[in-house]
PDB file of C-alpha atoms in Angstrom:
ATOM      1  CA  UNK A   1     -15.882 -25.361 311.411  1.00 35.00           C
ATOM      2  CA  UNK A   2     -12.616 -23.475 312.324  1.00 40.00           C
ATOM      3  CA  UNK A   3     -13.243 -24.053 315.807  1.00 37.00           C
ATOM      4  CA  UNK A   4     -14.408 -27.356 316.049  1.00 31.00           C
ATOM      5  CA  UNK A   5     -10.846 -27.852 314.152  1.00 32.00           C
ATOM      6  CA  UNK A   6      -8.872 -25.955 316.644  1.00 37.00           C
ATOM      7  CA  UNK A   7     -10.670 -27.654 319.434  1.00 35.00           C
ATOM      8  CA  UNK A   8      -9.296 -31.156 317.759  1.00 38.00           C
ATOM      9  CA  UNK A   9      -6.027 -30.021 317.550  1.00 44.00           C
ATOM     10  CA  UNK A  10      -5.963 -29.218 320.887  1.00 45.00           C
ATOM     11  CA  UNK A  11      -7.703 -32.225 322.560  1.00 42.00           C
ATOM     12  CA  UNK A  12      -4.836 -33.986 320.306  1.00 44.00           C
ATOM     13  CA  UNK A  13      -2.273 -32.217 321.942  1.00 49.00           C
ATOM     14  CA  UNK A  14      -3.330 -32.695 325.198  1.00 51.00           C
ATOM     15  CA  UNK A  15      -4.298 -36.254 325.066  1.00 56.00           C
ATOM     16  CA  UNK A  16      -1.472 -38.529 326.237  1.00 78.00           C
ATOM     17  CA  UNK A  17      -1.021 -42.314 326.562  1.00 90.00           C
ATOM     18  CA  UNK A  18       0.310 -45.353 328.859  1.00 92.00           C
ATOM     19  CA  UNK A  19       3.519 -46.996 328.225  1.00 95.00           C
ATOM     20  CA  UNK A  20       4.036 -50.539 329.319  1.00 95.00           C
ATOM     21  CA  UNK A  21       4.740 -51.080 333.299  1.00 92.00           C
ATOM     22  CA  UNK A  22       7.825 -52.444 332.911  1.00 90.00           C
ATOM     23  CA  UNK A  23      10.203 -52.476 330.327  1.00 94.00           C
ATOM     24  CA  UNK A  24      12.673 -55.029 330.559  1.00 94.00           C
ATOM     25  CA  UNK A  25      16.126 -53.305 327.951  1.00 93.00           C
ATOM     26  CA  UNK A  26      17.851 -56.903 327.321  1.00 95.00           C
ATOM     27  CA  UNK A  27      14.579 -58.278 325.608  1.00 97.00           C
ATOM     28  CA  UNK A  28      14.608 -55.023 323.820  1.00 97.00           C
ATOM     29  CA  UNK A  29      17.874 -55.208 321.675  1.00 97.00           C
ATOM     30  CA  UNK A  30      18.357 -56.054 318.376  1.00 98.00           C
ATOM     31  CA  UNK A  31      16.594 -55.799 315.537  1.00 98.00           C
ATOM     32  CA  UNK A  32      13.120 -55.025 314.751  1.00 98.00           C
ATOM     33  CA  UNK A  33      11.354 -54.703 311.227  1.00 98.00           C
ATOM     34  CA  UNK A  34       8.507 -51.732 310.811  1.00 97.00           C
ATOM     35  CA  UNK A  35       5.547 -53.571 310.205  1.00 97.00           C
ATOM     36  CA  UNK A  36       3.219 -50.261 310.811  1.00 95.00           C
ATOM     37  CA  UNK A  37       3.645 -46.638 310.911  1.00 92.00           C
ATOM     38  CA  UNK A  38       1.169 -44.003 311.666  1.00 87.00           C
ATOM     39  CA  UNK A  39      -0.282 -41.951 308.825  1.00 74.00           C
ATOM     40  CA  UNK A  40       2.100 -39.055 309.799  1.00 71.00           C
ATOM     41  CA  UNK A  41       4.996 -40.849 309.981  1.00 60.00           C
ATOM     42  CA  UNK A  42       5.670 -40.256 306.290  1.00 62.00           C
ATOM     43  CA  UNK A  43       6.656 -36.418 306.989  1.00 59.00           C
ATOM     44  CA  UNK A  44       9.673 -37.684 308.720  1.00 63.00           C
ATOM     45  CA  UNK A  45      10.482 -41.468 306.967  1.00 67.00           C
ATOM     46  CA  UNK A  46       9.145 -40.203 303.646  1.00 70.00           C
ATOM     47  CA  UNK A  47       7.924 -43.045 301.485  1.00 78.00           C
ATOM     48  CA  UNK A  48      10.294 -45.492 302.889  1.00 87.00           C
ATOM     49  CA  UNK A  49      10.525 -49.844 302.655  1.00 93.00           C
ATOM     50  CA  UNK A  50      12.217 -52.398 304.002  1.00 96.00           C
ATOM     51  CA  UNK A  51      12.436 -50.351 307.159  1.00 96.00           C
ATOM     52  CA  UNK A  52      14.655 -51.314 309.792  1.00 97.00           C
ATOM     53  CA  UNK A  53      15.915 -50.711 313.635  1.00 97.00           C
ATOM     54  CA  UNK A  54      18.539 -52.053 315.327  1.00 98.00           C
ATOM     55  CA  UNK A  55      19.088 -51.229 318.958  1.00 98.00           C
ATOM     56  CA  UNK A  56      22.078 -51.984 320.985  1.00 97.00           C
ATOM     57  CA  UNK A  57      23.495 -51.359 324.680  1.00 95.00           C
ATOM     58  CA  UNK A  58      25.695 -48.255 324.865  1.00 93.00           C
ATOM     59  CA  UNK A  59      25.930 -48.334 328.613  1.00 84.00           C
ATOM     60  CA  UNK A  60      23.520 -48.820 331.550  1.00 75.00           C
ATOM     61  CA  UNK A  61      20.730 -47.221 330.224  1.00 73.00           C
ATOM     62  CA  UNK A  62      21.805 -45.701 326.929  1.00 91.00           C
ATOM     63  CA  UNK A  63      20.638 -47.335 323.887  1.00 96.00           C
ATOM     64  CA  UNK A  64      22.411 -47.284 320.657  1.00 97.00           C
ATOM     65  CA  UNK A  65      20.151 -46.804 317.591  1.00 97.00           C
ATOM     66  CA  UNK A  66      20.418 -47.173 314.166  1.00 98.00           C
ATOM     67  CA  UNK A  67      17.345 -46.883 311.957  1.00 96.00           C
ATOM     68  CA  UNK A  68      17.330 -47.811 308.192  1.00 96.00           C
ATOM     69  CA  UNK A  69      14.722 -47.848 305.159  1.00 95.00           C
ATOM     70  CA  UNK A  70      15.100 -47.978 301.416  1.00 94.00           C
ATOM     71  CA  UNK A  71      13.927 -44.888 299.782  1.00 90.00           C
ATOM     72  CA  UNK A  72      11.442 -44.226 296.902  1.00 87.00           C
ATOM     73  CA  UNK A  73      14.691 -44.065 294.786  1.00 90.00           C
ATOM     74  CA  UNK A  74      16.366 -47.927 296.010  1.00 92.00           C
ATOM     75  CA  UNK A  75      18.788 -46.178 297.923  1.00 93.00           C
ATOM     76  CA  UNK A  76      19.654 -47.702 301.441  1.00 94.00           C
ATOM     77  CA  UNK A  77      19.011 -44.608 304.043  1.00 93.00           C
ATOM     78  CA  UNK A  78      20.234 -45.140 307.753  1.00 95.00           C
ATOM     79  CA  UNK A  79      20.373 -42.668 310.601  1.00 95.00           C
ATOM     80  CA  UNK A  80      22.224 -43.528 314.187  1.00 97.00           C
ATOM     81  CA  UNK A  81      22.060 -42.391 317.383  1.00 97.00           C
ATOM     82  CA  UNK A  82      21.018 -42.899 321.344  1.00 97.00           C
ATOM     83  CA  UNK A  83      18.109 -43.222 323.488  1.00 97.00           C
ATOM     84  CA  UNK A  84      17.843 -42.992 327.007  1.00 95.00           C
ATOM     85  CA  UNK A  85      15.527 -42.688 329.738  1.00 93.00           C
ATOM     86  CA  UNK A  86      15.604 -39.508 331.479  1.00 90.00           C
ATOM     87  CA  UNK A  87      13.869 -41.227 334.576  1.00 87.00           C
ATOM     88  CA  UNK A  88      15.324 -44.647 335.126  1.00 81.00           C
ATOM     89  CA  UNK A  89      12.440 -45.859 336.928  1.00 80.00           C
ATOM     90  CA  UNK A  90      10.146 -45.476 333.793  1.00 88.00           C
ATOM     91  CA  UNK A  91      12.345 -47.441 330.961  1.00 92.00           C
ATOM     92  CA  UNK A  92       9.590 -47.357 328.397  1.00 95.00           C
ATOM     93  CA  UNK A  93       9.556 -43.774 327.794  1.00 96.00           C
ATOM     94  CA  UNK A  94      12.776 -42.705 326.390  1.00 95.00           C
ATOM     95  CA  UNK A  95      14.185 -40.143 324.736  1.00 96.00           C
ATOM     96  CA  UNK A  96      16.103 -40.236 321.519  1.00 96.00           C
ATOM     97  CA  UNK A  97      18.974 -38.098 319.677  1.00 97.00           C
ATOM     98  CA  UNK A  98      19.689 -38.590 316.258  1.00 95.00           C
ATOM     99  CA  UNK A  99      22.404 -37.409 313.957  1.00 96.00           C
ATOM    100  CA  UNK A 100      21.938 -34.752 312.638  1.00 94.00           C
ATOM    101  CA  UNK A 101      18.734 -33.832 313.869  1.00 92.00           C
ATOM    102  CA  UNK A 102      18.769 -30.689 316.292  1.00 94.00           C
ATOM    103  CA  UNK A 103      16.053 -31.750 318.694  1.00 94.00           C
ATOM    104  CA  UNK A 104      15.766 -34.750 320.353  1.00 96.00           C
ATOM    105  CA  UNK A 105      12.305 -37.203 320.712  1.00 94.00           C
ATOM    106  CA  UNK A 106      10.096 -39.012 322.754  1.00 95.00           C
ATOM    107  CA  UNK A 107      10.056 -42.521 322.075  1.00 96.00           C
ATOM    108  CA  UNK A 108       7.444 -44.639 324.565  1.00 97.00           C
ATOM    109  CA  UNK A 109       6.635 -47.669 324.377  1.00 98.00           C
ATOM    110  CA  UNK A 110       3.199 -47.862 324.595  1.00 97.00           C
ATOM    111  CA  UNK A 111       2.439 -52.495 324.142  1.00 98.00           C
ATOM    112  CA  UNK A 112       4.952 -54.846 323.928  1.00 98.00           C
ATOM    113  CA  UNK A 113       4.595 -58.131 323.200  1.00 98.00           C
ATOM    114  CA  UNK A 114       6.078 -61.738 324.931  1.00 97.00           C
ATOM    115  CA  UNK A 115       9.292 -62.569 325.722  1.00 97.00           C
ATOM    116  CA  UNK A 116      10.501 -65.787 323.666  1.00 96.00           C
ATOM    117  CA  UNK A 117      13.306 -66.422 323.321  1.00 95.00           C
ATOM    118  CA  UNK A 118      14.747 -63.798 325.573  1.00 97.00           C
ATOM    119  CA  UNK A 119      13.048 -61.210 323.343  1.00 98.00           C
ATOM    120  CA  UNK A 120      10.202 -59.111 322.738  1.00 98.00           C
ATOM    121  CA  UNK A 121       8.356 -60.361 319.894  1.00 98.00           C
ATOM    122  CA  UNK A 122       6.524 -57.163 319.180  1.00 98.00           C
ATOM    123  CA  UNK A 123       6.249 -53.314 320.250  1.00 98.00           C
ATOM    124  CA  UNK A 124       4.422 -50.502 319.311  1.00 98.00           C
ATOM    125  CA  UNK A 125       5.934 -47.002 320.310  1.00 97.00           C
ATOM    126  CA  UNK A 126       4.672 -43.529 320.130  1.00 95.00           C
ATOM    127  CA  UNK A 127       4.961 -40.559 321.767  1.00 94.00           C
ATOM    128  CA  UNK A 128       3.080 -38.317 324.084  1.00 93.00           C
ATOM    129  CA  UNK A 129       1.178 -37.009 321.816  1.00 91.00           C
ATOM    130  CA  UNK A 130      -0.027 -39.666 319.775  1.00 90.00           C
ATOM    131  CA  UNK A 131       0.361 -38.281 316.404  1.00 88.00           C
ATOM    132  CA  UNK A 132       3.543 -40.668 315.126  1.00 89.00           C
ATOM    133  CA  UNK A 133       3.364 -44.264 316.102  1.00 94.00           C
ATOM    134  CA  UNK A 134       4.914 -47.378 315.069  1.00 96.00           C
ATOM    135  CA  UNK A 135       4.938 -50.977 315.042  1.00 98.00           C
ATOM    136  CA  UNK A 136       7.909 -53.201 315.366  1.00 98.00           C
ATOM    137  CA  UNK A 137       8.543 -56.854 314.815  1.00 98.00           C
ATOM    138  CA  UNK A 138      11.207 -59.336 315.293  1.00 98.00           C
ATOM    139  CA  UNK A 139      10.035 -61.637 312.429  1.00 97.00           C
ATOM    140  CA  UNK A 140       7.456 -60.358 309.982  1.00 97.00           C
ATOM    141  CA  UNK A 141       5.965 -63.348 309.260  1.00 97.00           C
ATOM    142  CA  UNK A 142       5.159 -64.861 312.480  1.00 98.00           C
ATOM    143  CA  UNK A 143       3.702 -61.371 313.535  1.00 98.00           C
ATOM    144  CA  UNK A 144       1.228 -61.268 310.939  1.00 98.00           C
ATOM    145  CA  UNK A 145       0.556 -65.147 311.827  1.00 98.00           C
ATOM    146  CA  UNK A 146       0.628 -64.738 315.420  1.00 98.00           C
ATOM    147  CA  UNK A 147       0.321 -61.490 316.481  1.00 98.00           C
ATOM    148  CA  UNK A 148      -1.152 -58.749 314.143  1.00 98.00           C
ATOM    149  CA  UNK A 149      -4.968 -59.531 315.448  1.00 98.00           C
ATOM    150  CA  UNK A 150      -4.017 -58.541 318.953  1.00 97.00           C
ATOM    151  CA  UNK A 151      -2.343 -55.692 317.631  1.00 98.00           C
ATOM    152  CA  UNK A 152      -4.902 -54.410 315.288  1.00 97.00           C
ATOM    153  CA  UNK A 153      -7.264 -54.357 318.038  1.00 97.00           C
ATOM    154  CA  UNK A 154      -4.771 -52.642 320.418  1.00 97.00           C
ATOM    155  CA  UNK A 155      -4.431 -49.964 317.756  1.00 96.00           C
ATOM    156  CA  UNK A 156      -7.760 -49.506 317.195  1.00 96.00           C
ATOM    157  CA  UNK A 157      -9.034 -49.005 320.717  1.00 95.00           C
ATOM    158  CA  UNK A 158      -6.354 -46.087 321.049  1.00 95.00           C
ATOM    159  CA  UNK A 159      -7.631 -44.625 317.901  1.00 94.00           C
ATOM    160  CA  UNK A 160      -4.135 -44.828 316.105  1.00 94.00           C
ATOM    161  CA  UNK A 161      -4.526 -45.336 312.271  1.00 92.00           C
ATOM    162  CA  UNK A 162      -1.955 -47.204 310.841  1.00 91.00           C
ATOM    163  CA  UNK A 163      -0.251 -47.901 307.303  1.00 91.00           C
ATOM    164  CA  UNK A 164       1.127 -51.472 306.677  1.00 94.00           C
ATOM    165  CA  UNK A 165       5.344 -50.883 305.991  1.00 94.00           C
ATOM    166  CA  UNK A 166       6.426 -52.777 302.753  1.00 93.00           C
ATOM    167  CA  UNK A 167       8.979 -55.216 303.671  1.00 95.00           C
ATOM    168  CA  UNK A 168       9.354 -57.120 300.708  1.00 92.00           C
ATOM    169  CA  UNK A 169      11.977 -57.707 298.638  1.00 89.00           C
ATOM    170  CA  UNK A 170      14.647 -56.368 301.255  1.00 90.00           C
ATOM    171  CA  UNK A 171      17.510 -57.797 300.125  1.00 75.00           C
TER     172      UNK A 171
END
């Protein structure tokens, strides 16, 4: 049993994923609302709501980021920081830095949804790795109208599990 457990955890960090082809960053700014996270993701957001991102053009290249949830307590939490792509011929997987935080990430963008009205309507990002993952929306209810199906089925063929993000009551 210990094996066939180390031999999991290994094929899981080995296994890696696509990002999209091309990533356009104009469509990309803004914000988005979490609309899924991965089962994991709770080690690092905790047992976060309302949860937030807004993403913004430092320079050519260099994304500002500023991520925000309310906590199990009602308290507004928020984070900032930068991504950036360390190959600029591969925009969708970028790297980010947070405050604070001593090590930096992989963020890739793995699906993205259309452009309307000059924006993506939906992404989901993980990393390398596949063990953190989540789902981002411009509008939360036309992706569940329009959109969650397709995504569902995305998510499921990649063998990501996912946990719906509470965004009610986000005033």
């Amino acid at each position: 049993m210990i094996a066939l457990l180390l031999l999991l955890s290994f094929i899981s960090l080995c296994s890696s994923i696509d990002t999209v082809s091309d990533l356009k960053v104009e469509p990309y700014l803004g914000t988005w609302y979490q609309v899924y996270s991965g089962p994991y993701n709770k080690i690092i957001q905790g047992k976060g709501r309302c949860t937030t991102a807004e993403y913004g053009l430092l320079e050519e290249n260099k994304i500002s980021v500023l991520n925000s949830q309310i906590d199990s307590n009602n308290q507004l939490n928020t984070i900032g920081g930068y991504a950036y792509a360390k190959n600029e011929s591969d925009l969708a997987k970028l790297t980010v830095k947070l405050d604070g935080v001593p090590s930096e990430a992989p963020y890739w963008v793995v699906a993205i949804g259309p452009i309307e009205k000059k924006i993506y309507q939906y992404s989901v990002v993980s990393e390398p790795n596949t063990i953190f993952m989540w789902v981002l929306a411009r509008n939360v209810e036309d992706f569940f109208e329009n959109y969650d199906e397709d995504v569902q089925e995305y998510l499921k063929s990649n063998n990501f599990k996912s946990v719906k993000t509470d965004q009610t009551n986000c005033d």
